[in-house]
Amino acid sequence: TITKSNARGVYDTIVTDNYRYCHNDICHLLSHMASQPATQVVYITSRPLSLANPTRKFLNNVRQGQSRLPEGPLLGFGGKFSQLLLMELVAKTTHHFKSETLWNVRSPLCRLVVV
């Protein structure tokens, strides 16, 4: 997880363009991981696809010191916004969506590291 909270992360990054509500050293960690041989960072978000462009803007603009997030594909939630709200606020099961997405995109030839 890059942001410290899903709801506040969306509010800060989409509404206010504030990119500081991220976990400490996440840019350094993911950049280091991406520099390893045969490693690709894949961003999975529970944000709906309608927020894909603002989410990409967020990923491109996060900076922590001299570090930034490495490039990588963005996979988002393809369901309805009402489904997302239920999943996020009521059932609190966004981790199930993200786990299932990781399982579906894995390759037998890749090493998968989840943060």
XYZ file of C-alpha atoms in Angstrom:
115
model
C 0.000 0.000 0.000
C 1.401 3.365 -0.969
C -1.026 5.629 0.893
C -1.556 5.263 4.630
C -5.342 5.106 4.211
C -7.439 4.221 1.177
C -10.155 6.831 1.807
C -7.798 9.637 2.811
C -5.388 8.603 0.100
C -8.073 9.090 -2.533
C -9.178 12.401 -1.039
C -5.650 13.792 -0.718
C -4.397 12.643 -4.091
C -7.483 13.205 -6.237
C -9.172 16.191 -4.611
C -6.265 18.209 -3.200
C -3.238 16.972 -5.224
C -1.459 16.318 -1.910
C 0.990 13.462 -2.370
C 2.456 13.404 1.126
C 0.054 10.952 2.825
C 2.209 7.984 1.808
C 4.084 5.409 3.839
C 7.592 6.507 4.742
C 10.278 5.336 2.299
C 7.799 3.612 -0.050
C 9.464 5.275 -3.063
C 12.898 4.023 -2.011
C 11.587 0.516 -1.286
C 9.757 0.081 -4.593
C 12.586 1.693 -6.588
C 15.056 -0.693 -4.994
C 12.808 -3.669 -5.719
C 12.280 -2.540 -9.327
C 16.054 -2.362 -9.826
C 16.411 -6.087 -9.131
C 16.743 -8.433 -12.125
C 13.486 -9.706 -13.624
C 11.322 -7.604 -11.311
C 8.351 -5.503 -12.409
C 6.297 -3.307 -10.092
C 2.556 -3.614 -10.723
C 0.219 -1.111 -9.071
C -3.142 -2.518 -7.995
C -5.741 -0.100 -6.718
C -9.270 -0.482 -5.458
C -10.019 2.899 -7.024
C -12.506 2.665 -9.890
C -11.290 2.827 -13.467
C -12.872 6.278 -13.754
C -10.056 7.501 -11.465
C -7.277 5.856 -13.507
C -5.851 9.108 -14.910
C -5.748 10.943 -11.545
C -4.240 7.799 -9.992
C -1.534 7.693 -12.679
C -0.861 11.377 -12.001
C -0.483 10.532 -8.307
C 1.927 7.671 -9.040
C 3.997 9.904 -11.335
C 4.179 12.783 -8.834
C 4.992 11.067 -5.542
C 8.464 12.083 -4.389
C 10.256 11.278 -1.160
C 13.615 12.979 -1.056
C 15.395 12.025 -4.276
C 13.260 8.908 -4.775
C 10.144 8.526 -6.865
C 7.919 5.569 -7.628
C 9.108 3.310 -10.449
C 7.035 2.943 -13.596
C 4.624 0.059 -13.780
C 1.199 -0.908 -15.039
C -1.889 0.185 -13.080
C -4.729 -2.249 -12.484
C -7.976 -0.861 -11.075
C -11.420 -1.908 -9.915
C -13.750 -2.463 -12.873
C -17.003 -2.601 -10.924
C -19.575 0.041 -10.178
C -18.798 2.895 -7.800
C -21.535 1.664 -5.433
C -19.804 -1.734 -5.290
C -16.525 -0.027 -4.455
C -18.113 1.957 -1.615
C -19.620 -1.231 -0.189
C -16.291 -3.050 -0.511
C -14.273 -0.149 0.942
C -16.468 1.321 3.672
C -18.852 -1.421 4.779
C -17.299 -4.829 4.139
C -13.700 -3.552 4.256
C -12.623 -6.211 1.771
C -10.480 -4.303 -0.716
C -7.632 -6.655 0.143
C -9.670 -9.528 -1.364
C -9.950 -7.650 -4.667
C -6.228 -6.905 -4.679
C -5.267 -10.495 -3.783
C -7.515 -11.911 -6.491
C -6.104 -9.475 -9.035
C -2.538 -10.474 -8.136
C -3.455 -14.131 -8.454
C -5.026 -13.552 -11.879
C -2.079 -11.631 -13.363
C 0.762 -13.720 -12.006
C 3.046 -15.513 -14.396
C 4.775 -18.811 -13.709
C 7.966 -17.160 -14.967
C 7.917 -14.185 -12.590
C 8.846 -13.677 -8.997
C 5.955 -11.972 -7.192
C 6.678 -9.631 -4.300
C 3.713 -8.066 -2.512
C 4.065 -4.918 -0.401
